[in-house]
């Protein structure tokens, strides 16, 4: 078989979506009682769990404390059973470290860290099943978890990936599309202001095409925002019912 | 709105383990059904192609039918075909890229009534595969289910027929749903298309060949050839350097014996092989055919053979042994085929008697392909394909056509201000280009090139546009032409005829009055009225100051003496000025190294009854060059403009610099005459070619130039986004950017360039770009298509000329007829003969010095030649024939000899011209019409690119109103089926085929 047709002449992708359509997103907040905040998200078959502790005092060496803002500590791990072939190590490899740094960068931009000087916020994200767009799923899960923890943020951080196939930008790539090797771009957006918290791409893409791809990713991120917003409102409604208001 | 399902796939990994993969699968409530009967077209979002409404039923082929009978489904008669996505995917996965692309092109083709229904993404049509269900069963079940849904979707108003090869499915589903019929494909053809004979025959052959294939795989294979090695072994072998990968090229003249493997990029680097690898004999070739990508193994050095330099006898017996081949070269044998080059071939059936003699298996026939390089093919059952020309709806504007007021406002009106005229061949109908020149108030000159505004009439993606795109160019055969655009456009509305208002796209330069430097340039849409429609000869006469020709110019007829004089002066000034400007521009290009090349061209002159009257070599005039130069200038400036506006998606034309090694023959030949040719750059080549002129024999220079032309690569269209800027250069014209803009009536590339230019103009005006331009990728694909069509057009043109050359000599008795004897020049030496060029008819051919009986030529004292026993001896630049009696005769390169021309008829292949040397002295031409021409005026191959319309239109005019009956008699062709029709059909077949080749 000579190459998979990622986008058919009729405009369908391998899994039946059209170019701009997202995978199905399902999310829940407050999945663990022990943590300060937690959330679970499914984006298609990519499943991620995020847990937030803090803000609390700096653990470990005091020297790391920042005088004017809170320290954001992110850790990413991916379950050994998350991919088709079983992984050896769940975390600590190069890719996980990189992902952790990217998450940290994203959330330092979104969390109002100056409100909690000399303290620490821990975000742990674990991917349970990886089917493309793990970074996006992690960011979206972590956003919900941070909100669940009640940590003030500038805005939601909504992330989505986008790729480029046959002159068309595809939103929210699945694993099959990622594996085909085309350019892929990950974008984390603060939807209200339209500011970009993180933009990452490590493949070659002609500069003329960057704009449409970026546009597709931003639109997808806004769509993600609508969905997450709905989840948050639903969660708050449920919580207030429990409180008996 | 989307529903999510999961598909679980079990894949086998490279290590042999099974891998469980879960893939998502999204379903939606509505996918486009492309049916005019759709109750909710808005929900279905039926944009694009719809099925026609005048069908009695819809056909849904099962996956197996799509795989096996796609050729039949391609028949334009079959309408209302719905390809289910499941079936298409099966083709993609099981039949490979080529077949799938064929299907895709079929679906894209607006003329073919078929659509794709994405059943697997429709929530009611999708059926998950059940546990334990075979893939085939599931596919059939899905397709049936989708067919039922489709039937209900169209509110049961259109019966749906599912055709399948699966007997069980017919049993099971046949009567399950009313209105959805399940029958076999054969059955379907029988009951619905009993009259479509071609389809039936094709179906039968496919069935039979399939059965045979099954039988064959059971039987043991023939042992004549060694088995091909499996792909893994080949790949490993290529990597390790044991085998060499390359494309097999069969020698056209010695198709049975010689083939070469041309190395492909990477492999030639690491091995120290420089030349091609010779594959000697059919056995070593091991069933691979011309164009296959093969893996070859080198033979040990002592088995290496040399390239045969003898002229091949068309009978092809292996008797090269007696002659000394050239020095040994790497020789190898084919061990496996990596990629087949199978495509559709034109073949000839054996005659009746031969069929009978072939004997026992009457249903298998050995046919001979037209192309010598392809071996004979065994096919099953006889069939006659009758493909119809498709009808093309032409949206013609109402006649009489007038300039509309809106257009008048938008366009610059040149009708009153400019003297516009055209110079074309006599009687030309499709005038693409007109010229104007005038002095501006500030003393500067204004030169204008006005090109027919075809894009005004041909909307992008309209039917005409689609058809023009597939045709890509107008085909000019020796006696007729085959238009790209319908004649209402090409000969009337777009044609810039004299005395009528026409739309044009103009390029106007403001030139300095003395130095002719370009000061300003303006591009835009205009309205013009051409004042004079001149022909070349008249323009040349005017230029030479010979005013007697004005009698032939109709525009001057009705004028009184005084105004005629004034008008004439005006026109003569304009032509003179144009020529002057053209000389300057040309000189400037010459300084950069523009080449003047030589192509042998003849024009077939036909008389009233379409008898071939004469073959006339073309006569070049200076006005030809003037017009050509103006066109080159316009093309060049337009190329610059569109490239600046659209740096990544402009269509330009490049002419890559030639490979130096191809020039070796030219250098050798020139050395024989004592000239040295410097081929390092186009400038040095042009200069040394100018110097290589033998004053006593102008033919030498022409031959050298034509050799140089042959050594060059072809100019190609390309998209600027896919090439680096250095590669844009046009080697022959010595320009950094070049495109085709000036003949939109007969070239599709020019239409694209027109659209680009107009978009560039609106971009400059900050207006919205209306035209939806091609992206780089689309343009690249289009360029490849146009290049292919152009190559095909050139090829057919050449063959048509050859055909007419043959026909010209066919009815003449070579022994008696004066005309069959002519002067020829030897331009290449082989071991058993020489290659001769006949300037009078533009024929190149081989003349043997040794005949089949082994006798050699000898010339007596009266220089008449006769056959005598003897031997030949070949040297670098001469060949000597010595008879046993001791007489000897020597032929040198560039010697003039007298040859007799005859035709060798062939049943399976095209007739060929045979040359026979009858004297070693030059032939005294009774009428010395063309023996001495000014070599500078000889028309160059590259200028021809621009002025091609010239002679072609002339030809077209000569052939206008002839009854077909006469043609058949004259050409001795079979009744009812002319060669032309045949070629048309081949073209029709080729359309699909060529477009298929994109993906590969």
PDB file of N, CA, C and O in Angstrom, chain B residues 633-680:
ATOM      1  N   UNK B 633       9.713  39.084 -26.607  1.00  0.00           N
ATOM      2  CA  UNK B 633       9.803  40.218 -25.691  1.00  0.00           C
ATOM      3  C   UNK B 633       8.576  40.252 -24.770  1.00  0.00           C
ATOM      4  O   UNK B 633       8.698  40.385 -23.549  1.00  0.00           O
ATOM      5  N   UNK B 634       7.399  40.091 -25.369  1.00  0.00           N
ATOM      6  CA  UNK B 634       6.169  40.113 -24.566  1.00  0.00           C
ATOM      7  C   UNK B 634       6.176  38.969 -23.564  1.00  0.00           C
ATOM      8  O   UNK B 634       5.888  39.157 -22.373  1.00  0.00           O
ATOM      9  N   UNK B 635       6.549  37.787 -24.011  1.00  0.00           N
ATOM     10  CA  UNK B 635       6.581  36.636 -23.124  1.00  0.00           C
ATOM     11  C   UNK B 635       7.524  36.869 -21.955  1.00  0.00           C
ATOM     12  O   UNK B 635       7.217  36.540 -20.813  1.00  0.00           O
ATOM     13  N   UNK B 636       8.665  37.441 -22.288  1.00  0.00           N
ATOM     14  CA  UNK B 636       9.671  37.673 -21.268  1.00  0.00           C
ATOM     15  C   UNK B 636       9.153  38.646 -20.207  1.00  0.00           C
ATOM     16  O   UNK B 636       9.274  38.411 -19.006  1.00  0.00           O
ATOM     17  N   UNK B 637       8.536  39.748 -20.661  1.00  0.00           N
ATOM     18  CA  UNK B 637       8.066  40.745 -19.699  1.00  0.00           C
ATOM     19  C   UNK B 637       6.901  40.227 -18.868  1.00  0.00           C
ATOM     20  O   UNK B 637       6.794  40.528 -17.682  1.00  0.00           O
ATOM     21  N   UNK B 638       6.050  39.458 -19.501  1.00  0.00           N
ATOM     22  CA  UNK B 638       4.930  38.893 -18.749  1.00  0.00           C
ATOM     23  C   UNK B 638       5.451  37.907 -17.709  1.00  0.00           C
ATOM     24  O   UNK B 638       4.982  37.870 -16.574  1.00  0.00           O
ATOM     25  N   UNK B 639       6.477  37.139 -18.111  1.00  0.00           N
ATOM     26  CA  UNK B 639       7.063  36.188 -17.169  1.00  0.00           C
ATOM     27  C   UNK B 639       7.583  36.920 -15.943  1.00  0.00           C
ATOM     28  O   UNK B 639       7.374  36.504 -14.803  1.00  0.00           O
ATOM     29  N   UNK B 640       8.270  38.037 -16.194  1.00  0.00           N
ATOM     30  CA  UNK B 640       8.810  38.800 -15.061  1.00  0.00           C
ATOM     31  C   UNK B 640       7.681  39.282 -14.160  1.00  0.00           C
ATOM     32  O   UNK B 640       7.761  39.208 -12.944  1.00  0.00           O
ATOM     33  N   UNK B 641       6.630  39.785 -14.822  1.00  0.00           N
ATOM     34  CA  UNK B 641       5.521  40.367 -14.070  1.00  0.00           C
ATOM     35  C   UNK B 641       4.835  39.321 -13.186  1.00  0.00           C
ATOM     36  O   UNK B 641       4.628  39.541 -11.994  1.00  0.00           O
ATOM     37  N   UNK B 642       4.477  38.202 -13.759  1.00  0.00           N
ATOM     38  CA  UNK B 642       3.722  37.233 -12.960  1.00  0.00           C
ATOM     39  C   UNK B 642       4.613  36.608 -11.900  1.00  0.00           C
ATOM     40  O   UNK B 642       4.149  36.276 -10.824  1.00  0.00           O
ATOM     41  N   UNK B 643       5.898  36.531 -12.198  1.00  0.00           N
ATOM     42  CA  UNK B 643       6.786  35.966 -11.180  1.00  0.00           C
ATOM     43  C   UNK B 643       6.904  36.933 -10.000  1.00  0.00           C
ATOM     44  O   UNK B 643       6.921  36.517  -8.845  1.00  0.00           O
ATOM     45  N   UNK B 644       6.972  38.243 -10.312  1.00  0.00           N
ATOM     46  CA  UNK B 644       7.065  39.204  -9.216  1.00  0.00           C
ATOM     47  C   UNK B 644       5.802  39.198  -8.365  1.00  0.00           C
ATOM     48  O   UNK B 644       5.859  39.299  -7.147  1.00  0.00           O
ATOM     49  N   UNK B 645       4.651  39.089  -9.018  1.00  0.00           N
ATOM     50  CA  UNK B 645       3.404  39.137  -8.263  1.00  0.00           C
ATOM     51  C   UNK B 645       3.126  37.830  -7.525  1.00  0.00           C
ATOM     52  O   UNK B 645       2.597  37.827  -6.432  1.00  0.00           O
ATOM     53  N   UNK B 646       3.464  36.710  -8.148  1.00  0.00           N
ATOM     54  CA  UNK B 646       3.179  35.410  -7.533  1.00  0.00           C
ATOM     55  C   UNK B 646       4.443  34.567  -7.537  1.00  0.00           C
ATOM     56  O   UNK B 646       4.581  33.659  -8.351  1.00  0.00           O
ATOM     57  N   UNK B 647       5.351  34.866  -6.620  1.00  0.00           N
ATOM     58  CA  UNK B 647       6.663  34.188  -6.706  1.00  0.00           C
ATOM     59  C   UNK B 647       6.580  32.670  -6.571  1.00  0.00           C
ATOM     60  O   UNK B 647       7.491  31.978  -6.993  1.00  0.00           O
ATOM     61  N   UNK B 648       5.504  32.158  -5.999  1.00  0.00           N
ATOM     62  CA  UNK B 648       5.490  30.710  -5.783  1.00  0.00           C
ATOM     63  C   UNK B 648       4.479  29.979  -6.642  1.00  0.00           C
ATOM     64  O   UNK B 648       4.337  28.774  -6.523  1.00  0.00           O
ATOM     65  N   UNK B 649       3.720  30.685  -7.433  1.00  0.00           N
ATOM     66  CA  UNK B 649       2.712  29.960  -8.204  1.00  0.00           C
ATOM     67  C   UNK B 649       2.552  30.521  -9.612  1.00  0.00           C
ATOM     68  O   UNK B 649       1.453  30.562 -10.132  1.00  0.00           O
ATOM     69  N   UNK B 650       3.654  30.962 -10.186  1.00  0.00           N
ATOM     70  CA  UNK B 650       3.587  31.443 -11.560  1.00  0.00           C
ATOM     71  C   UNK B 650       4.014  30.329 -12.500  1.00  0.00           C
ATOM     72  O   UNK B 650       4.869  29.521 -12.161  1.00  0.00           O
ATOM     73  N   UNK B 651       3.395  30.303 -13.670  1.00  0.00           N
ATOM     74  CA  UNK B 651       3.759  29.294 -14.654  1.00  0.00           C
ATOM     75  C   UNK B 651       4.777  29.900 -15.606  1.00  0.00           C
ATOM     76  O   UNK B 651       4.479  30.834 -16.322  1.00  0.00           O
ATOM     77  N   UNK B 652       5.978  29.391 -15.560  1.00  0.00           N
ATOM     78  CA  UNK B 652       7.018  29.865 -16.469  1.00  0.00           C
ATOM     79  C   UNK B 652       7.509  28.703 -17.325  1.00  0.00           C
ATOM     80  O   UNK B 652       7.078  27.569 -17.164  1.00  0.00           O
ATOM     81  N   UNK B 653       8.417  29.042 -18.233  1.00  0.00           N
ATOM     82  CA  UNK B 653       8.972  28.022 -19.112  1.00  0.00           C
ATOM     83  C   UNK B 653      10.487  28.036 -18.979  1.00  0.00           C
ATOM     84  O   UNK B 653      11.099  29.104 -19.077  1.00  0.00           O
ATOM     85  N   UNK B 654      11.049  26.916 -18.714  1.00  0.00           N
ATOM     86  CA  UNK B 654      12.493  26.854 -18.553  1.00  0.00           C
ATOM     87  C   UNK B 654      13.087  25.999 -19.668  1.00  0.00           C
ATOM     88  O   UNK B 654      12.415  25.139 -20.236  1.00  0.00           O
ATOM     89  N   UNK B 655      14.315  26.285 -19.958  1.00  0.00           N
ATOM     90  CA  UNK B 655      15.038  25.441 -20.903  1.00  0.00           C
ATOM     91  C   UNK B 655      16.354  25.102 -20.238  1.00  0.00           C
ATOM     92  O   UNK B 655      17.265  25.923 -20.195  1.00  0.00           O
ATOM     93  N   UNK B 656      16.431  23.924 -19.637  1.00  0.00           N
ATOM     94  CA  UNK B 656      17.633  23.608 -18.869  1.00  0.00           C
ATOM     95  C   UNK B 656      18.845  23.486 -19.775  1.00  0.00           C
ATOM     96  O   UNK B 656      18.709  23.077 -20.923  1.00  0.00           O
ATOM     97  N   UNK B 657      20.011  23.836 -19.275  1.00  0.00           N
ATOM     98  CA  UNK B 657      21.221  23.698 -20.086  1.00  0.00           C
ATOM     99  C   UNK B 657      21.455  22.234 -20.430  1.00  0.00           C
ATOM    100  O   UNK B 657      21.124  21.347 -19.644  1.00  0.00           O
ATOM    101  N   UNK B 658      22.004  21.967 -21.604  1.00  0.00           N
ATOM    102  CA  UNK B 658      22.154  20.583 -22.051  1.00  0.00           C
ATOM    103  C   UNK B 658      23.291  19.865 -21.334  1.00  0.00           C
ATOM    104  O   UNK B 658      24.169  20.494 -20.759  1.00  0.00           O
ATOM    105  N   UNK B 659      23.263  18.552 -21.403  1.00  0.00           N
ATOM    106  CA  UNK B 659      24.368  17.762 -20.866  1.00  0.00           C
ATOM    107  C   UNK B 659      25.504  17.796 -21.862  1.00  0.00           C
ATOM    108  O   UNK B 659      25.299  17.572 -23.049  1.00  0.00           O
ATOM    109  N   UNK B 660      26.680  18.050 -21.356  1.00  0.00           N
ATOM    110  CA  UNK B 660      27.823  18.203 -22.252  1.00  0.00           C
ATOM    111  C   UNK B 660      28.104  16.949 -23.057  1.00  0.00           C
ATOM    112  O   UNK B 660      28.498  17.014 -24.209  1.00  0.00           O
ATOM    113  N   UNK B 661      27.852  15.781 -22.445  1.00  0.00           N
ATOM    114  CA  UNK B 661      28.243  14.560 -23.154  1.00  0.00           C
ATOM    115  C   UNK B 661      27.420  14.344 -24.432  1.00  0.00           C
ATOM    116  O   UNK B 661      27.853  13.665 -25.348  1.00  0.00           O
ATOM    117  N   UNK B 662      26.235  14.967 -24.505  1.00  0.00           N
ATOM    118  CA  UNK B 662      25.440  14.804 -25.715  1.00  0.00           C
ATOM    119  C   UNK B 662      26.034  15.556 -26.899  1.00  0.00           C
ATOM    120  O   UNK B 662      25.653  15.354 -28.030  1.00  0.00           O
ATOM    121  N   UNK B 663      26.946  16.458 -26.605  1.00  0.00           N
ATOM    122  CA  UNK B 663      27.518  17.247 -27.680  1.00  0.00           C
ATOM    123  C   UNK B 663      28.669  16.543 -28.378  1.00  0.00           C
ATOM    124  O   UNK B 663      29.191  17.043 -29.359  1.00  0.00           O
ATOM    125  N   UNK B 664      29.075  15.377 -27.852  1.00  0.00           N
ATOM    126  CA  UNK B 664      30.299  14.777 -28.382  1.00  0.00           C
ATOM    127  C   UNK B 664      30.161  14.472 -29.871  1.00  0.00           C
ATOM    128  O   UNK B 664      31.095  14.693 -30.639  1.00  0.00           O
ATOM    129  N   UNK B 665      28.982  14.010 -30.288  1.00  0.00           N
ATOM    130  CA  UNK B 665      28.802  13.675 -31.701  1.00  0.00           C
ATOM    131  C   UNK B 665      28.964  14.929 -32.560  1.00  0.00           C
ATOM    132  O   UNK B 665      29.602  14.907 -33.603  1.00  0.00           O
ATOM    133  N   UNK B 666      28.371  16.004 -32.058  1.00  0.00           N
ATOM    134  CA  UNK B 666      28.467  17.276 -32.781  1.00  0.00           C
ATOM    135  C   UNK B 666      29.917  17.699 -32.935  1.00  0.00           C
ATOM    136  O   UNK B 666      30.362  18.095 -34.011  1.00  0.00           O
ATOM    137  N   UNK B 667      30.660  17.584 -31.842  1.00  0.00           N
ATOM    138  CA  UNK B 667      32.058  18.012 -31.881  1.00  0.00           C
ATOM    139  C   UNK B 667      32.859  17.178 -32.871  1.00  0.00           C
ATOM    140  O   UNK B 667      33.637  17.691 -33.663  1.00  0.00           O
ATOM    141  N   UNK B 668      32.598  15.864 -32.843  1.00  0.00           N
ATOM    142  CA  UNK B 668      33.317  14.958 -33.751  1.00  0.00           C
ATOM    143  C   UNK B 668      33.039  15.326 -35.196  1.00  0.00           C
ATOM    144  O   UNK B 668      33.943  15.413 -36.029  1.00  0.00           O
ATOM    145  N   UNK B 669      31.748  15.522 -35.479  1.00  0.00           N
ATOM    146  CA  UNK B 669      31.357  15.810 -36.854  1.00  0.00           C
ATOM    147  C   UNK B 669      31.980  17.105 -37.320  1.00  0.00           C
ATOM    148  O   UNK B 669      32.464  17.211 -38.453  1.00  0.00           O
ATOM    149  N   UNK B 670      31.963  18.092 -36.456  1.00  0.00           N
ATOM    150  CA  UNK B 670      32.500  19.391 -36.840  1.00  0.00           C
ATOM    151  C   UNK B 670      33.993  19.270 -37.099  1.00  0.00           C
ATOM    152  O   UNK B 670      34.532  19.892 -38.004  1.00  0.00           O
ATOM    153  N   UNK B 671      34.640  18.406 -36.319  1.00  0.00           N
ATOM    154  CA  UNK B 671      36.077  18.231 -36.478  1.00  0.00           C
ATOM    155  C   UNK B 671      36.402  17.680 -37.862  1.00  0.00           C
ATOM    156  O   UNK B 671      37.404  18.046 -38.479  1.00  0.00           O
ATOM    157  N   UNK B 672      35.511  16.830 -38.363  1.00  0.00           N
ATOM    158  CA  UNK B 672      35.726  16.247 -39.681  1.00  0.00           C
ATOM    159  C   UNK B 672      35.820  17.323 -40.742  1.00  0.00           C
ATOM    160  O   UNK B 672      36.491  17.175 -41.750  1.00  0.00           O
ATOM    161  N   UNK B 673      35.120  18.423 -40.520  1.00  0.00           N
ATOM    162  CA  UNK B 673      35.153  19.519 -41.481  1.00  0.00           C
ATOM    163  C   UNK B 673      36.167  20.582 -41.065  1.00  0.00           C
ATOM    164  O   UNK B 673      36.261  21.639 -41.667  1.00  0.00           O
ATOM    165  N   UNK B 674      36.857  20.331 -39.950  1.00  0.00           N
ATOM    166  CA  UNK B 674      37.861  21.277 -39.512  1.00  0.00           C
ATOM    167  C   UNK B 674      37.335  22.412 -38.661  1.00  0.00           C
ATOM    168  O   UNK B 674      38.015  23.403 -38.457  1.00  0.00           O
ATOM    169  N   UNK B 675      36.119  22.294 -38.175  1.00  0.00           N
ATOM    170  CA  UNK B 675      35.591  23.325 -37.286  1.00  0.00           C
ATOM    171  C   UNK B 675      35.715  22.845 -35.857  1.00  0.00           C
ATOM    172  O   UNK B 675      35.645  21.649 -35.588  1.00  0.00           O
ATOM    173  N   UNK B 676      35.874  23.773 -34.947  1.00  0.00           N
ATOM    174  CA  UNK B 676      35.810  23.342 -33.552  1.00  0.00           C
ATOM    175  C   UNK B 676      34.605  24.012 -32.900  1.00  0.00           C
ATOM    176  O   UNK B 676      34.340  25.197 -33.106  1.00  0.00           O
ATOM    177  N   UNK B 677      33.870  23.217 -32.177  1.00  0.00           N
ATOM    178  CA  UNK B 677      32.657  23.722 -31.544  1.00  0.00           C
ATOM    179  C   UNK B 677      32.901  23.803 -30.043  1.00  0.00           C
ATOM    180  O   UNK B 677      33.294  22.816 -29.425  1.00  0.00           O
ATOM    181  N   UNK B 678      32.694  24.972 -29.505  1.00  0.00           N
ATOM    182  CA  UNK B 678      32.879  25.155 -28.066  1.00  0.00           C
ATOM    183  C   UNK B 678      31.508  25.110 -27.414  1.00  0.00           C
ATOM    184  O   UNK B 678      30.677  25.991 -27.626  1.00  0.00           O
ATOM    185  N   UNK B 679      31.255  24.084 -26.638  1.00  0.00           N
ATOM    186  CA  UNK B 679      29.902  23.887 -26.118  1.00  0.00           C
ATOM    187  C   UNK B 679      29.793  24.266 -24.644  1.00  0.00           C
ATOM    188  O   UNK B 679      28.838  23.890 -23.989  1.00  0.00           O
ATOM    189  N   UNK B 680      30.771  25.015 -24.151  1.00  0.00           N
ATOM    190  CA  UNK B 680      30.761  25.263 -22.712  1.00  0.00           C
ATOM    191  C   UNK B 680      29.577  26.104 -22.255  1.00  0.00           C
ATOM    192  O   UNK B 680      29.011  25.867 -21.211  1.00  0.00           O
TER     193      UNK B 680
END
